Structures are given as structure tokens and as C-alpha cells.
Short mmCIF file of C-alpha atoms in Angstrom, two decimals:
data_model
loop_
_atom_site.label_atom_id
_atom_site.label_comp_id
_atom_site.label_asym_id
_atom_site.label_seq_id
_atom_site.Cartn_x
_atom_site.Cartn_y
_atom_site.Cartn_z
CA MET A 1 20.30 -30.71 21.52
CA HIS A 2 20.88 -28.66 18.38
CA LYS A 3 21.03 -24.97 17.67
CA VAL A 4 19.45 -23.85 14.41
CA LYS A 5 20.67 -20.58 12.91
CA VAL A 6 17.92 -19.29 10.63
CA TYR A 7 18.56 -16.53 8.08
CA ILE A 8 15.54 -14.82 6.55
CA THR A 9 16.10 -12.61 3.52
CA LEU A 10 13.76 -10.74 1.20
CA LYS A 11 13.27 -12.51 -2.12
CA GLU A 12 15.06 -11.11 -5.09
CA GLY A 13 12.77 -8.64 -6.84
CA VAL A 14 11.02 -7.61 -3.62
CA LEU A 15 11.80 -3.98 -2.89
CA ASP A 16 13.53 -3.35 0.44
CA PRO A 17 12.95 0.29 1.46
CA GLN A 18 14.74 -0.32 4.76
CA GLY A 19 17.81 -1.64 2.94
CA LYS A 20 17.73 1.41 0.66
CA ALA A 21 17.65 3.74 3.69
CA VAL A 22 20.64 1.93 5.22
CA GLN A 23 22.46 2.11 1.88
CA ASN A 24 21.86 5.88 1.73
CA SER A 25 23.20 6.25 5.26
CA LEU A 26 26.35 4.30 4.38
CA HIS A 27 26.80 6.65 1.41
CA ALA A 28 26.33 9.59 3.80
CA LEU A 29 29.21 8.13 5.82
CA GLU A 30 31.20 8.17 2.57
CA TYR A 31 31.30 4.43 1.94
CA ASP A 32 30.95 5.15 -1.74
CA ASN A 33 31.60 1.58 -2.85
CA VAL A 34 28.36 0.27 -1.23
CA ALA A 35 26.33 -0.98 -4.21
CA ASP A 36 23.30 -2.40 -2.38
CA VAL A 37 22.01 -3.30 1.10
CA ARG A 38 19.30 -5.83 1.90
CA VAL A 39 18.03 -6.07 5.48
CA GLY A 40 17.03 -9.52 6.74
CA LYS A 41 16.43 -11.36 9.99
CA TYR A 42 18.48 -13.82 11.99
CA MET A 43 17.02 -16.21 14.53
CA GLU A 44 18.42 -18.92 16.78
CA VAL A 45 16.17 -21.84 17.62
CA LEU A 46 17.20 -24.49 20.15
CA LEU A 47 15.73 -27.88 19.38
CA ASN A 48 15.60 -31.04 21.44
CA ASP A 49 16.61 -34.03 19.38
CA GLU A 50 13.33 -35.59 18.33
CA GLY A 51 12.66 -36.84 14.81
CA ASN A 52 13.93 -35.30 11.59
CA LEU A 53 15.23 -31.84 12.52
CA ASP A 54 15.71 -30.66 8.93
CA ALA A 55 12.12 -31.47 8.05
CA GLN A 56 10.91 -29.75 11.22
CA VAL A 57 12.90 -26.58 10.55
CA ASP A 58 11.73 -26.45 6.92
CA GLU A 59 8.15 -26.70 8.13
CA MET A 60 8.63 -24.03 10.83
CA CYS A 61 10.12 -21.66 8.25
CA ASP A 62 7.33 -22.30 5.75
CA ARG A 63 4.56 -21.95 8.31
CA LEU A 64 5.77 -19.06 10.47
CA LEU A 65 9.39 -17.93 10.57
CA ALA A 66 9.43 -16.76 6.95
CA ASN A 67 6.62 -15.58 4.68
CA PRO A 68 7.20 -17.48 1.43
CA VAL A 69 5.44 -14.75 -0.58
CA ILE A 70 8.19 -12.21 0.12
CA GLU A 71 11.00 -14.04 1.92
CA ASP A 72 13.57 -16.80 1.41
CA TYR A 73 15.23 -18.66 4.24
CA SER A 74 18.31 -20.72 4.86
CA TYR A 75 19.62 -22.33 8.03
CA MET A 76 22.49 -24.16 9.64
CA ILE A 77 22.11 -26.77 12.34
CA GLU A 78 24.85 -27.14 14.96
CA GLU A 79 25.16 -29.63 17.76
CA VAL A 80 25.28 -28.05 21.23
CA SER A 81 25.99 -29.73 24.51
CA MET B 1 -27.56 -9.34 12.19
CA LYS B 2 -24.90 -10.20 14.74
CA PHE B 3 -21.26 -9.16 14.24
CA ALA B 4 -18.25 -10.43 16.19
CA VAL B 5 -15.31 -8.05 16.57
CA LEU B 6 -12.24 -10.20 17.27
CA VAL B 7 -9.85 -8.67 19.79
CA PHE B 8 -6.17 -9.68 19.96
CA PRO B 9 -3.51 -8.35 22.33
CA GLY B 10 -2.54 -5.08 20.65
CA SER B 11 -5.75 -4.54 18.66
CA ASN B 12 -6.63 -0.85 18.92
CA CYS B 13 -9.44 -0.23 16.45
CA ASP B 14 -11.72 -2.85 18.00
CA ARG B 15 -13.94 -0.32 19.74
CA ASP B 16 -14.22 1.89 16.65
CA MET B 17 -15.39 -1.21 14.78
CA TYR B 18 -17.78 -2.16 17.60
CA PHE B 19 -19.42 1.27 17.75
CA ALA B 20 -19.55 1.58 13.95
CA VAL B 21 -21.68 -1.57 13.86
CA LYS B 22 -23.70 -0.92 17.01
CA ASP B 23 -24.38 2.82 16.78
CA SER B 24 -23.90 3.89 13.17
CA LEU B 25 -25.11 0.71 11.47
CA GLY B 26 -27.60 -0.18 14.20
CA GLU B 27 -26.87 -3.91 14.29
CA GLU B 28 -25.75 -6.23 17.09
CA ALA B 29 -22.03 -6.35 17.85
CA GLU B 30 -19.93 -8.13 20.45
CA LEU B 31 -16.25 -7.84 21.28
CA VAL B 32 -14.72 -11.32 21.33
CA TRP B 33 -11.37 -11.78 23.10
CA TYR B 34 -9.21 -14.18 21.11
CA GLN B 35 -8.79 -16.57 24.03
CA ASP B 36 -12.47 -16.66 25.01
CA ASP B 37 -14.16 -20.00 24.79
CA VAL B 38 -16.62 -18.88 22.10
CA ASP B 39 -18.41 -20.56 19.26
CA LEU B 40 -18.10 -18.25 16.27
CA THR B 41 -20.98 -20.04 14.54
CA ASP B 42 -23.17 -17.86 16.82
CA TYR B 43 -22.23 -14.81 14.72
CA ASP B 44 -23.32 -13.82 11.22
CA ALA B 45 -20.15 -11.93 10.30
CA LEU B 46 -16.62 -11.69 11.68
CA LEU B 47 -14.64 -8.43 11.86
CA LEU B 48 -10.88 -8.36 12.41
CA PRO B 49 -9.96 -4.83 13.51
CA GLY B 50 -6.82 -2.75 13.07
CA GLY B 51 -4.02 -2.26 15.54
CA PHE B 52 -0.70 -3.87 16.26
CA SER B 53 -1.51 -7.42 17.35
CA TYR B 54 1.43 -8.80 19.36
CA GLY B 55 3.36 -5.60 18.69
CA ASP B 56 3.83 -6.63 15.03
CA TYR B 57 6.47 -9.12 16.23
CA LEU B 58 8.10 -11.16 13.45
CA ARG B 59 5.78 -9.69 10.76
CA SER B 60 2.55 -7.69 11.07
CA GLY B 61 -0.26 -10.15 11.80
CA ALA B 62 2.01 -13.22 11.84
CA ILE B 63 1.66 -14.14 15.51
CA ALA B 64 -2.11 -13.55 15.64
CA SER B 65 -2.51 -15.76 12.57
CA THR B 66 -1.33 -18.75 14.62
CA SER B 67 -3.84 -18.30 17.46
CA GLY B 68 -6.45 -20.98 18.04
CA ILE B 69 -9.41 -18.77 17.17
CA LEU B 70 -8.07 -18.49 13.60
CA ARG B 71 -9.11 -22.10 13.01
CA GLN B 72 -12.71 -21.05 13.67
CA ILE B 73 -12.30 -17.98 11.46
CA ILE B 74 -10.93 -20.13 8.61
CA LYS B 75 -13.84 -22.55 9.01
CA ALA B 76 -16.36 -19.69 8.95
CA ALA B 77 -14.69 -18.27 5.84
CA ASP B 78 -14.82 -21.69 4.13
CA GLU B 79 -18.53 -21.86 4.91
CA GLY B 80 -19.14 -18.53 3.15
CA LYS B 81 -19.65 -16.27 6.17
CA PRO B 82 -18.64 -12.60 5.66
CA VAL B 83 -15.15 -12.00 7.10
CA LEU B 84 -13.74 -8.46 7.03
CA GLY B 85 -10.16 -7.65 8.03
CA VAL B 86 -9.18 -3.99 8.25
CA CYS B 87 -5.56 -2.84 8.44
CA ASN B 88 -3.91 -5.22 10.94
CA GLY B 89 -6.95 -7.47 10.41
CA PHE B 90 -6.05 -7.57 6.69
CA GLN B 91 -2.46 -8.45 7.62
CA VAL B 92 -3.73 -11.30 9.83
CA LEU B 93 -5.89 -12.65 6.96
CA LEU B 94 -2.86 -12.56 4.63
CA GLU B 95 -0.63 -14.34 7.16
CA ALA B 96 -3.34 -16.93 7.78
CA GLY B 97 -3.51 -17.64 4.05
CA LEU B 98 -7.17 -16.59 3.74
CA LEU B 99 -6.11 -13.97 1.21
CA PRO B 100 -3.18 -14.14 -1.24
CA GLY B 101 -0.09 -11.91 -1.03
CA ALA B 102 1.84 -10.23 1.77
CA MET B 103 2.50 -6.79 3.25
CA LEU B 104 5.76 -4.89 3.01
CA PRO B 105 6.74 -1.67 4.78
CA ASN B 106 5.40 1.45 3.04
CA ARG B 107 7.57 2.54 0.11
CA ASP B 108 8.72 5.67 1.99
CA LEU B 109 9.05 3.84 5.35
CA LYS B 110 6.65 6.33 6.94
CA PHE B 111 3.65 5.56 9.08
CA MET B 112 0.83 7.29 7.20
CA CYS B 113 -2.34 8.56 8.81
CA HIS B 114 -4.70 10.60 6.61
CA PHE B 115 -7.70 10.32 4.28
CA GLU B 116 -7.04 8.69 0.89
CA GLU B 117 -9.21 8.71 -2.19
CA LEU B 118 -10.18 5.17 -3.23
CA VAL B 119 -11.74 3.73 -6.37
CA VAL B 120 -14.41 1.05 -5.94
CA GLU B 121 -13.15 -1.50 -8.48
CA ASN B 122 -15.73 -4.17 -7.73
CA ASN B 123 -19.19 -3.06 -6.59
CA GLN B 124 -20.72 -6.52 -7.00
CA SER B 125 -19.38 -8.07 -3.78
CA MET B 126 -21.27 -8.51 -0.52
CA PHE B 127 -19.07 -5.77 0.95
CA THR B 128 -19.35 -3.19 -1.83
CA ARG B 129 -22.83 -3.54 -3.36
CA GLN B 130 -23.95 -0.15 -1.95
CA TYR B 131 -21.30 1.68 -3.98
CA ALA B 132 -21.56 2.75 -7.61
CA PRO B 133 -19.21 1.22 -10.20
CA ASN B 134 -15.82 2.99 -10.07
CA GLU B 135 -17.17 5.34 -7.42
CA ARG B 136 -14.55 7.53 -5.75
CA ILE B 137 -14.74 7.44 -1.98
CA SER B 138 -12.55 8.80 0.78
CA LEU B 139 -11.43 6.70 3.75
CA PRO B 140 -8.71 7.17 6.38
CA ILE B 141 -5.56 5.07 6.23
CA ALA B 142 -3.27 4.54 9.23
CA HIS B 143 -0.45 2.10 8.58
CA GLY B 144 3.27 1.53 8.33
CA ASP B 145 3.09 -1.84 6.56
CA GLY B 146 0.46 -1.29 3.89
CA ASN B 147 2.53 -1.89 0.80
CA TYR B 148 0.65 -4.85 -0.67
CA PHE B 149 2.81 -7.32 -2.56
CA CYS B 150 2.04 -10.37 -4.67
CA ASP B 151 3.73 -12.00 -7.66
CA GLU B 152 2.58 -11.31 -11.20
CA ALA B 153 0.63 -14.56 -11.58
CA THR B 154 -1.33 -13.80 -8.41
CA TYR B 155 -2.01 -10.23 -9.54
CA GLU B 156 -3.35 -11.49 -12.86
CA ARG B 157 -5.59 -13.95 -11.01
CA LEU B 158 -6.87 -11.16 -8.74
CA GLN B 159 -7.74 -9.10 -11.81
CA ALA B 160 -9.32 -11.96 -13.74
CA ASN B 161 -11.55 -12.95 -10.80
CA GLN B 162 -12.56 -9.37 -9.93
CA GLN B 163 -10.94 -9.85 -6.52
CA ILE B 164 -9.63 -6.28 -6.35
CA ALA B 165 -12.27 -4.43 -4.32
CA PHE B 166 -10.57 -1.05 -3.84
CA THR B 167 -7.56 0.71 -5.34
CA TYR B 168 -5.90 3.96 -4.30
CA ALA B 169 -6.52 6.88 -6.68
CA ALA B 170 -2.98 8.12 -5.82
CA ASN B 171 -0.94 5.20 -4.48
CA PRO B 172 0.48 6.32 -1.10
CA ASN B 173 2.49 3.24 -0.11
CA GLY B 174 3.80 1.41 -3.19
CA SER B 175 1.17 -1.36 -3.31
CA VAL B 176 1.18 -3.60 -6.38
CA GLY B 177 -1.54 -2.40 -8.79
CA ASP B 178 -2.47 0.43 -6.35
CA ILE B 179 -4.31 -2.23 -4.35
CA ALA B 180 -6.08 -1.02 -1.19
CA GLY B 181 -8.37 -4.01 -0.61
CA ILE B 182 -8.86 -7.52 -2.01
CA LEU B 183 -11.46 -10.28 -1.86
CA ASN B 184 -10.89 -14.01 -1.70
CA GLU B 185 -11.96 -16.09 -4.69
CA GLN B 186 -15.38 -16.85 -3.18
CA GLY B 187 -15.92 -13.15 -2.44
CA ASN B 188 -16.82 -13.57 1.24
CA VAL B 189 -13.47 -12.48 2.73
CA LEU B 190 -12.37 -8.86 2.30
CA GLY B 191 -9.06 -7.44 3.51
CA MET B 192 -8.40 -3.71 3.22
CA MET B 193 -5.88 -1.26 4.64
CA PRO B 194 -8.18 1.82 4.75
CA HIS B 195 -10.52 2.09 7.74
CA PRO B 196 -14.24 2.10 6.85
CA GLU B 197 -15.13 2.05 10.57
CA ARG B 198 -13.51 5.48 10.93
CA ALA B 199 -15.81 7.06 8.33
CA VAL B 200 -19.33 6.22 9.46
CA GLU B 201 -20.72 9.65 10.35
CA GLN B 202 -20.23 13.25 9.23
CA LEU B 203 -18.61 14.12 12.54
CA LEU B 204 -15.74 11.78 11.59
CA GLY B 205 -15.27 13.41 8.18
CA ASN B 206 -17.68 11.47 5.99
CA GLU B 207 -19.96 8.43 5.84
CA ASP B 208 -18.25 6.62 2.96
CA GLY B 209 -17.32 3.68 5.18
CA LEU B 210 -20.84 3.12 6.47
CA ARG B 211 -22.05 1.79 3.11
CA LEU B 212 -19.54 -1.06 3.35
CA PHE B 213 -21.22 -2.28 6.52
CA GLN B 214 -24.67 -1.61 5.05
CA SER B 215 -23.67 -3.74 2.04
CA ILE B 216 -22.96 -6.70 4.33
CA VAL B 217 -26.35 -6.28 6.04
CA THR B 218 -28.37 -6.01 2.82
CA TYR B 219 -26.55 -9.01 1.37
CA TRP B 220 -27.21 -11.02 4.51
CA ARG B 221 -30.91 -10.04 4.59
CA ASP B 222 -31.31 -10.98 0.92
CA HIS B 223 -29.72 -14.38 1.44
CA TYR B 224 -30.45 -15.55 4.95
CA ALA B 225 -33.11 -13.55 6.72
CA ILE B 226 -36.23 -14.37 4.76
CA ASN B 227 -38.49 -12.97 7.47
CA ALA B 228 -36.50 -9.84 8.16
#
């Protein structure tokens, strides 16, 4: 069995109003060196070992987990017992 | 003419849509639960209502776009049947790939619920033929994720093909090109954030939304119902 750690981030150039709100709050807490914040998503998917896992995860991300119009994704696959 | 109003878990404008068609428009309407064993070829037009299907999990409309009934909706759209998605219905059509682009949270992160002035950019479509060119109309909006986004190439294609049906006169949410509603390339699928079904009689504020439904009916009568 493998655990897939999927990171979804907004594409560069796509405005992130939520990230901007978080950035403003960090400034309110006087973290003046915060230059930018982008809010994304993190998911863990457990997969039984069947077939090509990389190809499957790519397909899952393209079809559902990320929206390719506005989001990029990356992932790491780890073996779990 | 027979309309199907598709109902997903979390839809909440389904009954508004149903009564707009049945009472204000005076045509047949049926509520269709997404899991029902139905044949959508029995209906002349498909309406995807607003709401929060599946609690907007993952992204607005994303989970509903994977449900089995979407395969029938895609088939109907391919065959040229009128398909209208309002608000969450628009988001479902985007996630299903029936319309280009995606929705982002409103620029100011606020859920907005008020009347907005719209410009009818394309009055030649089966959904907008009862409006005058560039007519200003007023429809209610009610959304948190209505900030339409697409890349520049897609926006240019939308413009070139007259796929922009409605724009906001004063952009409330940050949408690319002030877009409030878009058509697919064939012109038989319309997605829009404003709610025409909430403006179908004077008691509700105005009747500007009713003409959208009347457009579908007149188009359908012209093309399919020779004896009507």
C-alpha cells in the first residue's frame, strides 16, 4: 500500500483573495517581512498497489482533485505498511 | 415543452426553478433527483439549479460533476438540447467541462446577495432572443464563488464566438471581462451566476428573468414543435 501526499496550489497569475486576507492578518500581527501568502490544499490518498500508481494519481488530479484551469498539483508517493 | 430540474444533495434553488417554469412560464416541469433511474431524453430542456451541491466540497460543483447523471446531461448537450446552469448549476457545468473556465472566490471574499444590473451581450442565442441588443436588465445574484476565471486565449475565443451572453454593468466579484454568463460554442448550453428564476414576476422585484425562459420556449417551438 502507498500513501500519496497531494499538494494543490493556485496557478501563478491566478488571484488568491484568501491568501491576501491571510497576508493582511499576518501583517496585523506585525510579521512585517511577509511578502506574499498563497492558500492551497493538501490531501492524503491511500492506494492499494495495482498498476502504475503515478499514472493513476496524475489522472485523478487532472480529472477531479485539481482544476487545471486555476490550479497546479504536485505529489509524493510513500510506501506504508 | 417539458423541463427537467436536476436536484443534487445541497441544491436549494430547485423549487424556485420548478415554479418559475410551471407557474410563471406555464410549461411542464419535473424535479429529477440525481440518483433517479430516469431517461433525460424524455425532457426538452435541462435546468441545473443553484445551491451548494455536496456542500461545495473540494470546489463548488466538483463533486456533482462526477455523478452518473452528468453523463446523460453531457449527451443531451452534445445533441443540441437546451441546458441551463444557474449559479451552482453553472459551477457544475464548468467542472464537467461543458463550459470553459473555472470559478474563484469573489474578489472581496464576501457572499453577495442582491440585484445586479446586467448587459445582454448576445441576444441571438436560444436563451436570450427575447432581449434587445445590449439591453440592461436586473437580476439577483447570490454567490460566494462567482469570480469567473479563464486564460486570455479562452477569453478571446469566447469573444470571437459571441459566447458571452451576459456581463455585469458594475463587476461585483472580479470576473474576467465582467462575465456573468457564457454559452458553449454550439450555443445550447448557458451557464450564468445571476438567478433568472428569482425574477419572474413583479412580486419578486421584476420579470427580467422570465424572458430567458420564454426565449427557450419560442426557440423550441420554432425548431421542434411544428404543430404547436
